[in-house]
Structure formats: C-alpha cells, structure tokens
mmCIF file of C-alpha atoms (C1' of nucleotides) in Angstrom:
data_model
loop_
_atom_site.group_PDB
_atom_site.id
_atom_site.type_symbol
_atom_site.label_atom_id
_atom_site.label_comp_id
_atom_site.label_asym_id
_atom_site.label_seq_id
_atom_site.Cartn_x
_atom_site.Cartn_y
_atom_site.Cartn_z
ATOM 1 C CA UNK A 1 6.410 -1.188 4.526
ATOM 2 C CA UNK A 2 3.151 0.567 4.331
ATOM 3 C CA UNK A 3 -0.415 -0.578 4.220
ATOM 4 C CA UNK A 4 -3.257 0.936 6.170
ATOM 5 C CA UNK A 5 -2.049 -0.058 9.682
ATOM 6 C CA UNK A 6 1.486 1.179 9.041
ATOM 7 C CA UNK A 7 0.302 4.443 7.471
ATOM 8 C CA UNK A 8 -2.163 4.933 10.318
ATOM 9 C CA UNK A 9 0.652 4.376 12.834
ATOM 10 C CA UNK A 10 2.864 6.885 11.036
ATOM 11 C CA UNK A 11 0.058 9.442 11.024
ATOM 12 C CA UNK A 12 -0.616 8.936 14.723
ATOM 13 C CA UNK A 13 3.028 9.311 15.652
ATOM 14 C CA UNK A 14 3.780 12.226 13.373
ATOM 15 C CA UNK A 15 0.597 14.293 13.739
ATOM 16 C CA UNK A 16 1.280 15.588 17.288
ATOM 17 C CA UNK A 17 4.733 16.724 16.178
ATOM 18 C CA UNK A 18 3.567 18.479 13.030
ATOM 19 C CA UNK A 19 0.215 20.108 13.730
ATOM 20 C CA UNK A 20 0.623 23.812 14.426
ATOM 21 C CA UNK A 21 4.157 23.846 13.069
ATOM 22 C CA UNK A 22 5.416 26.118 10.317
ATOM 23 C CA UNK A 23 7.470 24.948 7.363
ATOM 24 C CA UNK A 24 10.607 27.086 7.353
ATOM 25 C CA UNK A 25 12.506 25.388 4.559
ATOM 26 C CA UNK A 26 12.619 22.280 2.395
ATOM 27 C CA UNK A 27 15.371 20.284 0.735
ATOM 28 C CA UNK A 28 14.958 17.647 -1.960
ATOM 29 C CA UNK A 29 17.632 15.120 -2.837
ATOM 30 C CA UNK A 30 15.593 13.287 -5.434
ATOM 31 C CA UNK A 31 13.300 14.537 -8.168
ATOM 32 C CA UNK A 32 11.934 11.003 -8.633
ATOM 33 C CA UNK A 33 9.703 11.184 -5.582
ATOM 34 C CA UNK A 34 8.303 14.582 -6.578
ATOM 35 C CA UNK A 35 5.466 15.003 -9.041
ATOM 36 C CA UNK A 36 6.358 18.641 -9.730
ATOM 37 C CA UNK A 37 9.771 20.249 -9.958
ATOM 38 C CA UNK A 38 11.672 20.852 -6.733
ATOM 39 C CA UNK A 39 11.715 24.659 -6.752
ATOM 40 C CA UNK A 40 7.975 24.866 -7.428
ATOM 41 C CA UNK A 41 7.291 22.343 -4.674
ATOM 42 C CA UNK A 42 9.530 24.269 -2.271
ATOM 43 C CA UNK A 43 7.822 27.542 -3.124
ATOM 44 C CA UNK A 44 4.382 26.094 -2.400
ATOM 45 C CA UNK A 45 5.515 24.820 1.003
ATOM 46 C CA UNK A 46 7.644 27.591 2.443
ATOM 47 C CA UNK A 47 6.022 29.553 5.235
ATOM 48 C CA UNK A 48 2.914 27.360 5.455
ATOM 49 C CA UNK A 49 1.448 26.249 8.732
ATOM 50 C CA UNK A 50 0.398 22.611 9.131
ATOM 51 C CA UNK A 51 -3.248 22.558 10.169
ATOM 52 C CA UNK A 52 -4.144 18.878 10.089
ATOM 53 C CA UNK A 53 -2.549 15.517 9.339
ATOM 54 C CA UNK A 54 -4.781 12.694 8.210
ATOM 55 C CA UNK A 55 -4.857 9.434 6.306
ATOM 56 C CA UNK A 56 -6.890 8.525 3.253
ATOM 57 C CA UNK A 57 -6.315 4.902 2.261
ATOM 58 C CA UNK A 58 -2.528 4.684 2.086
ATOM 59 C CA UNK A 59 -2.065 8.428 1.517
ATOM 60 C CA UNK A 60 -0.926 10.833 4.205
ATOM 61 C CA UNK A 61 -2.501 14.246 3.737
ATOM 62 C CA UNK A 62 -1.180 17.404 5.358
ATOM 63 C CA UNK A 63 -3.593 20.319 5.163
ATOM 64 C CA UNK A 64 -1.617 23.541 5.111
ATOM 65 C CA UNK A 65 -2.529 27.165 5.603
ATOM 66 C CA UNK A 66 -3.941 28.881 2.543
ATOM 67 C CA UNK A 67 -5.736 25.726 1.432
ATOM 68 C CA UNK A 68 -2.554 24.002 0.252
ATOM 69 C CA UNK A 69 -2.369 20.186 0.439
ATOM 70 C CA UNK A 70 0.712 18.008 0.818
ATOM 71 C CA UNK A 71 0.012 14.387 -0.125
ATOM 72 C CA UNK A 72 2.565 11.699 0.675
ATOM 73 C CA UNK A 73 2.386 8.102 -0.501
ATOM 74 C CA UNK A 74 5.065 5.882 1.023
ATOM 75 C CA UNK A 75 5.160 3.391 -1.851
ATOM 76 C CA UNK A 76 6.979 0.223 -0.799
ATOM 77 C CA UNK A 77 9.837 1.572 1.291
ATOM 78 C CA UNK A 78 8.967 5.142 2.230
ATOM 79 C CA UNK A 79 9.377 6.392 5.813
ATOM 80 C CA UNK A 80 8.617 9.608 7.622
ATOM 81 C CA UNK A 81 11.030 10.224 10.467
ATOM 82 C CA UNK A 82 10.706 12.951 13.056
ATOM 83 C CA UNK A 83 14.076 14.465 13.990
ATOM 84 C CA UNK A 84 15.877 11.514 12.449
ATOM 85 C CA UNK A 85 19.402 11.396 11.076
ATOM 86 C CA UNK A 86 19.651 12.002 7.317
ATOM 87 C CA UNK A 87 21.235 9.132 5.378
ATOM 88 C CA UNK A 88 21.850 8.007 1.813
ATOM 89 C CA UNK A 89 18.155 7.220 1.314
ATOM 90 C CA UNK A 90 16.883 10.550 2.586
ATOM 91 C CA UNK A 91 14.967 12.031 -0.354
ATOM 92 C CA UNK A 92 13.384 15.091 1.231
ATOM 93 C CA UNK A 93 13.684 17.222 4.347
ATOM 94 C CA UNK A 94 11.037 19.544 5.769
ATOM 95 C CA UNK A 95 12.446 21.914 8.315
ATOM 96 C CA UNK A 96 9.820 23.160 10.708
ATOM 97 C CA UNK A 97 10.040 25.747 13.440
ATOM 98 C CA UNK A 98 9.931 22.907 15.958
ATOM 99 C CA UNK A 99 11.951 20.116 14.370
ATOM 100 C CA UNK A 100 12.719 18.272 11.178
ATOM 101 C CA UNK A 101 10.704 15.790 9.144
ATOM 102 C CA UNK A 102 12.703 13.417 6.926
ATOM 103 C CA UNK A 103 11.338 11.460 4.019
ATOM 104 C CA UNK A 104 13.471 8.329 3.501
ATOM 105 C CA UNK A 105 12.733 5.940 0.657
ATOM 106 C CA UNK A 106 15.071 3.185 -0.549
ATOM 107 C CA UNK A 107 13.246 2.171 -3.727
ATOM 108 C CA UNK A 108 11.668 5.553 -4.421
ATOM 109 C CA UNK A 109 8.263 4.198 -5.319
ATOM 110 C CA UNK A 110 6.766 6.738 -2.949
ATOM 111 C CA UNK A 111 5.544 10.156 -4.094
ATOM 112 C CA UNK A 112 5.243 13.644 -2.635
ATOM 113 C CA UNK A 113 2.751 16.005 -4.193
ATOM 114 C CA UNK A 114 1.782 19.572 -3.267
ATOM 115 C CA UNK A 115 -1.273 21.288 -4.695
ATOM 116 C CA UNK A 116 -4.190 23.561 -3.913
ATOM 117 C CA UNK A 117 -6.769 20.796 -4.060
ATOM 118 C CA UNK A 118 -6.701 17.249 -2.799
ATOM 119 C CA UNK A 119 -4.954 15.503 -5.722
ATOM 120 C CA UNK A 120 -7.218 13.614 -8.125
ATOM 121 C CA UNK A 121 -5.455 10.307 -7.427
ATOM 122 C CA UNK A 122 -6.254 10.742 -3.725
ATOM 123 C CA UNK A 123 -9.862 11.681 -4.430
ATOM 124 C CA UNK A 124 -10.264 8.493 -6.472
ATOM 125 C CA UNK A 125 -9.518 6.286 -3.445
ATOM 126 C CA UNK A 126 -12.563 4.250 -2.446
ATOM 127 C CA UNK A 127 -14.137 4.032 1.016
ATOM 128 C CA UNK A 128 -11.550 3.521 3.741
ATOM 129 C CA UNK A 129 -11.182 -0.143 4.710
ATOM 130 C CA UNK A 130 -11.174 0.802 8.395
ATOM 131 C CA UNK A 131 -14.189 3.122 8.284
ATOM 132 C CA UNK A 132 -16.446 1.402 5.776
ATOM 133 C CA UNK A 133 -19.700 -0.001 7.211
ATOM 134 C CA UNK A 134 -20.715 -3.608 6.696
ATOM 135 C CA UNK A 135 -23.652 -2.504 4.550
ATOM 136 C CA UNK A 136 -21.458 -0.320 2.367
ATOM 137 C CA UNK A 137 -18.890 -3.113 2.027
ATOM 138 C CA UNK A 138 -21.338 -5.817 0.990
ATOM 139 C CA UNK A 139 -23.124 -3.399 -1.331
ATOM 140 C CA UNK A 140 -19.814 -2.527 -2.932
ATOM 141 C CA UNK A 141 -19.014 -6.199 -3.546
ATOM 142 C CA UNK A 142 -22.395 -6.797 -5.131
ATOM 143 C CA UNK A 143 -21.656 -4.229 -7.826
ATOM 144 C CA UNK A 144 -18.326 -5.821 -8.784
ATOM 145 C CA UNK A 145 -17.053 -8.883 -10.550
ATOM 146 C CA UNK A 146 -13.667 -10.545 -10.778
ATOM 147 C CA UNK A 147 -11.692 -12.416 -8.141
ATOM 148 C CA UNK A 148 -11.703 -11.318 -4.546
ATOM 149 C CA UNK A 149 -7.985 -10.724 -3.947
ATOM 150 C CA UNK A 150 -7.336 -8.362 -6.895
ATOM 151 C CA UNK A 151 -10.552 -6.573 -5.983
ATOM 152 C CA UNK A 152 -9.493 -5.982 -2.371
ATOM 153 C CA UNK A 153 -6.123 -4.696 -3.586
ATOM 154 C CA UNK A 154 -7.815 -2.182 -5.866
ATOM 155 C CA UNK A 155 -7.567 1.159 -4.058
ATOM 156 C CA UNK A 156 -10.412 2.728 -6.025
ATOM 157 C CA UNK A 157 -12.720 0.001 -4.700
ATOM 158 C CA UNK A 158 -11.557 0.008 -1.078
ATOM 159 C CA UNK A 159 -8.795 2.180 0.372
ATOM 160 C CA UNK A 160 -5.953 0.899 2.502
ATOM 161 C CA UNK A 161 -5.554 -2.857 2.097
ATOM 162 C CA UNK A 162 -2.314 -4.202 0.619
ATOM 163 C CA UNK A 163 -0.788 -7.595 0.008
ATOM 164 C CA UNK A 164 -0.170 -8.645 3.606
ATOM 165 C CA UNK A 165 -3.516 -7.670 5.072
ATOM 166 C CA UNK A 166 -5.529 -9.048 2.160
ATOM 167 C CA UNK A 167 -3.886 -12.459 2.620
ATOM 168 C CA UNK A 168 -4.381 -12.314 6.389
ATOM 169 C CA UNK A 169 -8.026 -11.231 6.143
ATOM 170 C CA UNK A 170 -8.884 -13.859 3.514
ATOM 171 C CA UNK A 171 -7.359 -16.570 5.693
ATOM 172 C CA UNK A 172 -9.262 -15.464 8.774
ATOM 173 C CA UNK A 173 -12.489 -15.330 6.761
ATOM 174 C CA UNK A 174 -11.664 -18.748 5.212
ATOM 175 C CA UNK A 175 -12.100 -17.363 1.695
ATOM 176 C CA UNK A 176 -9.901 -18.544 -1.193
ATOM 177 C CA UNK A 177 -8.066 -15.633 -2.902
ATOM 178 C CA UNK A 178 -9.401 -16.617 -6.347
ATOM 179 C CA UNK A 179 -13.058 -16.766 -5.314
ATOM 180 C CA UNK A 180 -15.239 -14.843 -7.794
ATOM 181 C CA UNK A 181 -16.898 -11.985 -5.888
ATOM 182 C CA UNK A 182 -20.184 -12.878 -7.513
ATOM 183 C CA UNK A 183 -20.062 -16.233 -5.732
ATOM 184 C CA UNK A 184 -19.161 -14.947 -2.270
ATOM 185 C CA UNK A 185 -22.654 -14.783 -0.902
ATOM 186 C CA UNK A 186 -23.965 -12.842 2.066
ATOM 187 C CA UNK A 187 -22.464 -15.128 4.683
ATOM 188 C CA UNK A 188 -18.879 -15.090 3.437
ATOM 189 C CA UNK A 189 -19.059 -11.375 2.577
ATOM 190 C CA UNK A 190 -20.001 -10.672 6.172
ATOM 191 C CA UNK A 191 -17.244 -12.937 7.458
ATOM 192 C CA UNK A 192 -14.748 -11.173 5.212
ATOM 193 C CA UNK A 193 -15.854 -7.776 6.484
ATOM 194 C CA UNK A 194 -15.378 -8.908 10.070
ATOM 195 C CA UNK A 195 -11.972 -10.388 9.295
ATOM 196 C CA UNK A 196 -10.763 -7.182 7.620
ATOM 197 C CA UNK A 197 -11.855 -5.095 10.614
ATOM 198 C CA UNK A 198 -10.257 -7.458 13.109
ATOM 199 C CA UNK A 199 -6.957 -7.734 11.247
ATOM 200 C CA UNK A 200 -6.662 -3.975 10.710
ATOM 201 C CA UNK A 201 -7.570 -3.050 14.278
ATOM 202 C CA UNK A 202 -5.242 -5.602 15.816
ATOM 203 C CA UNK A 203 -2.436 -4.568 13.473
ATOM 204 C CA UNK A 204 -2.877 -0.896 14.389
ATOM 205 C CA UNK A 205 -2.789 -1.853 18.077
ATOM 206 C CA UNK A 206 0.533 -3.578 17.312
ATOM 207 C CA UNK A 207 1.895 -0.506 15.526
ATOM 208 C CA UNK A 208 1.814 -2.290 12.159
ATOM 209 C CA UNK A 209 3.965 -5.070 10.699
ATOM 210 C CA UNK A 210 7.742 -4.662 10.505
ATOM 211 C CA UNK A 211 8.654 -7.234 7.875
ATOM 212 C CA UNK A 212 11.823 -5.626 6.592
ATOM 213 C CA UNK A 213 12.655 -2.322 8.142
ATOM 214 C CA UNK A 214 9.378 -0.512 8.684
ATOM 215 C CA UNK A 215 9.396 1.924 11.592
ATOM 216 C CA UNK A 216 7.029 4.682 12.644
ATOM 217 C CA UNK A 217 7.893 8.380 12.723
ATOM 218 C CA UNK A 218 9.795 7.917 15.961
ATOM 219 C CA UNK A 219 11.791 4.953 14.733
ATOM 220 C CA UNK A 220 9.818 2.270 16.549
ATOM 221 C CA UNK A 221 9.133 -1.077 14.874
ATOM 222 C CA UNK A 222 5.685 -2.686 14.805
ATOM 223 C CA UNK A 223 4.920 -6.182 16.032
ATOM 224 C CA UNK A 224 2.006 -7.482 13.967
ATOM 225 C CA UNK A 225 4.395 -9.639 11.907
ATOM 226 C CA UNK A 226 4.344 -12.004 14.901
ATOM 227 C CA UNK A 227 0.604 -12.411 14.355
ATOM 228 C CA UNK A 228 0.787 -13.208 10.637
ATOM 229 C CA UNK A 229 -0.969 -16.518 10.049
ATOM 230 C CA UNK A 230 -0.250 -17.005 6.335
ATOM 231 C CA UNK A 231 1.887 -14.175 4.989
ATOM 232 C CA UNK A 232 5.475 -15.368 4.345
ATOM 233 C CA UNK A 233 4.654 -18.730 5.974
ATOM 234 C CA UNK A 234 4.856 -20.918 2.857
ATOM 235 C CA UNK A 235 5.409 -24.562 3.818
ATOM 236 C CA UNK A 236 4.757 -23.940 7.507
ATOM 237 C CA UNK A 237 1.729 -25.589 9.122
ATOM 238 C CA UNK A 238 -1.608 -23.797 9.079
ATOM 239 C CA UNK A 239 -2.276 -22.587 12.615
ATOM 240 C CA UNK A 240 -5.847 -23.834 12.363
ATOM 241 C CA UNK A 241 -5.546 -27.239 10.643
ATOM 242 C CA UNK A 242 -1.848 -28.049 10.262
ATOM 243 C CA UNK A 243 -1.880 -28.247 6.449
ATOM 244 C CA UNK A 244 1.234 -26.610 4.926
ATOM 245 C CA UNK A 245 0.574 -23.028 3.816
ATOM 246 C CA UNK A 246 0.811 -22.564 0.059
ATOM 247 C CA UNK A 247 2.055 -19.702 -2.054
ATOM 248 C CA UNK A 248 0.897 -18.779 -5.538
ATOM 249 C CA UNK A 249 0.905 -15.622 -7.628
ATOM 250 C CA UNK A 250 -2.322 -13.630 -7.912
ATOM 251 C CA UNK A 251 -2.457 -10.137 -9.400
ATOM 252 C CA UNK A 252 1.334 -10.391 -9.715
ATOM 253 C CA UNK A 253 1.677 -10.594 -5.954
ATOM 254 C CA UNK A 254 2.852 -13.436 -3.776
ATOM 255 C CA UNK A 255 -0.314 -14.921 -2.275
ATOM 256 C CA UNK A 256 -0.364 -17.075 0.817
ATOM 257 C CA UNK A 257 -3.268 -19.320 1.830
ATOM 258 C CA UNK A 258 -4.258 -22.588 3.433
ATOM 259 C CA UNK A 259 -5.510 -24.978 0.738
ATOM 260 C CA UNK A 260 -7.720 -26.737 3.266
ATOM 261 C CA UNK A 261 -9.240 -23.840 5.243
ATOM 262 C CA UNK A 262 -9.666 -21.708 2.117
ATOM 263 C CA UNK A 263 -11.353 -23.928 -0.455
ATOM 264 C CA UNK A 264 -11.521 -22.743 -4.057
ATOM 265 C "C1'" DT B 1 22.760 -14.579 -11.596
ATOM 266 C "C1'" DC B 2 17.944 -14.866 -10.326
ATOM 267 C "C1'" DA B 3 13.916 -14.107 -7.606
ATOM 268 C "C1'" DA B 4 11.333 -11.580 -4.518
ATOM 269 C "C1'" DA B 5 9.958 -7.614 -1.760
ATOM 270 C "C1'" DT B 6 4.540 -3.703 2.287
ATOM 271 C "C1'" DG B 7 2.661 -0.334 -4.410
ATOM 272 C "C1'" DT B 8 0.867 2.093 -8.391
ATOM 273 C "C1'" DT B 9 0.585 3.298 -13.245
ATOM 274 C "C1'" DT B 10 0.375 2.472 -18.033
ATOM 275 C "C1'" DG B 11 -0.580 0.064 -22.121
ATOM 276 C "C1'" DA B 12 -2.113 -4.015 -24.575
ATOM 277 C "C1'" DT B 13 -5.647 -7.454 -25.061
ATOM 278 C "C1'" DC B 14 -9.798 -9.843 -24.541
ATOM 279 C "C1'" DG C 1 -16.627 0.044 -19.919
ATOM 280 C "C1'" DG C 2 -14.155 -3.548 -17.350
ATOM 281 C "C1'" DA C 3 -11.242 -7.106 -16.169
ATOM 282 C "C1'" DT C 4 -6.569 -9.192 -16.766
ATOM 283 C "C1'" DC C 5 -1.948 -9.320 -17.474
ATOM 284 C "C1'" DA C 6 2.769 -7.823 -18.116
ATOM 285 C "C1'" DA C 7 6.000 -4.463 -17.683
ATOM 286 C "C1'" DA C 8 8.001 -0.617 -15.614
ATOM 287 C "C1'" DC C 9 9.697 2.189 -11.858
ATOM 288 C "C1'" DA C 10 14.652 1.532 -8.241
ATOM 289 C "C1'" DT C 11 17.039 -0.811 -4.672
ATOM 290 C "C1'" DT C 12 18.246 -4.341 -1.519
ATOM 291 C "C1'" DT C 13 18.590 -8.957 0.064
ATOM 292 C "C1'" DG C 14 18.941 -13.962 0.056
#
DNA sequence: TCAAATGTTTGATC
DNA sequence: GGATCAAACATTTG
C-alpha cells in the first residue's frame, strides 16, 4: 500500500484523531512487527500523551509526552485504522482515552518502534521528496552515480518515493528507468523534479493509490490508481503515443515504461 | 505450482 | 566507499 502519498493521507486522517489523546493501554498480537519486546514497548507507551503526528519519508512519527517517539513503517501491507474492527491481521492495538487505533498488516513487513530519540533508521532518511527544492534535488543527483530508478527508490537519497510513483514520475518526465544519473543533464533533471512534484501532489489530492486494499485511517480508498499511466499497464497503449507499455525488472522491482517516450 | 505484489535489510561481490 | 544483486522476511492472489 504505502508510498509517500498513501502515508501522507494516513497521517492527515489519523492526526486529528490522535493529537492530544492519551495512550491508556496497548495490545500486541505479533512480535514480528515490533523491534523491541512487547512488554517493554507497552511500558514505554502507557500513559503517554500524543503531542504531534508527522511523516518523514514513509515513516509515521508520533511524538509523545516525555520525549518518547513512536515510529511506524507500514511496509507493504500495513494499515492504521481509527476505531476499526479487529481482525485476523490486526497486529497491534493502541487504546486511547478517545478511541482505538489498530495496526493491521497482512504480510508483516511493517515495523513499530518506540524509543527516546528519533530512531537512527528514520534519521537516515534523505530529504523528503515532497519538500525538497529543485536546487537541492539537482544538486543531490550531481553527487550520485548509478541508474536513476534504483537511486530514486533509495530512501537515504530521497525520502518517500516507492515503486509506483517512481515509474509514474519517470514516464511523465520521459526518462528511461535505466538512465545513468550522470547522463541526465540539467534539462531532464529539472523535468524529473517537476514530474515528481506533480505526481505526488495529484496523488495526495486523490487520497493515494488503492491498488490492492489500501485505505486511509477511516477506511476510505484512494483514487490515484485511475491516473496511473504506466504502472500495471503492461501491454496497454501508452496514453501519449500508443506504443504498448513494457515491463522489465529493475532493482528487483517490476518496472513499467513506454519504450518510445522513454528512450534509453 | 509458480509468479508477483505499494518495502527494507543484510550479505556477497565487483 | 559505493554500486549491484540476490535472498530473506510473510501472506495473499491470480
């Protein structure tokens, strides 16, 4: 489910419910999604007030009273649900004074971490893809080598992009996924920056992409999947030139592109 | 039965 | 130090 637009949507829908609330109790039905043991995690959370809820890349950060931090990464199938109904995939429950927050995760690639400081893995996340300036973005590319798609997926380089939005942004910028960053040039780097901003902003306006079962904290699906131009469109005509969209594997991820609009 | 799925980490190799 | 690649994690779906 979750790349930057989906995580942003979750944060926006869950923040008004959580901020100001107090964590009364917690329940964990899986140790897999926890980085520390359940009783220690519970102890660190009980009685804390939630002061802020924010996003950093694909992480959701809850700042709690006493300087405690709760970091949630949704992995591939994680969901936060406000006052939802617990089911077989419910891995954690936070009971607040004003309602209940469920963490559901089918595949359990997501992680919940509670510590005094912002966790190191969160601190390592690069500039946020939505907030980065054009200057910062092009400067960042100039210092790197390698192919553009793996680079954009690297969260320490740029925070928030995932497989869907990288493919969509590269298509809109007419950049081939295997293009060496060193050969991008000023013009295409600028185009890529613009495409990333446009795709992310439009996707957030749509409440994200619901490609399997993604929903926000209130159970609402997103609609950006209807605006996908290449992702999961293998064999279908390119919306710009009519050439069938191709799929290949790059960085071990399914990669969708138009062989005509995005020349190698 | 096999492949693929919105992600990250780890270890091997160049 | 980096970049690349494969494998692993766990579950569902086609």
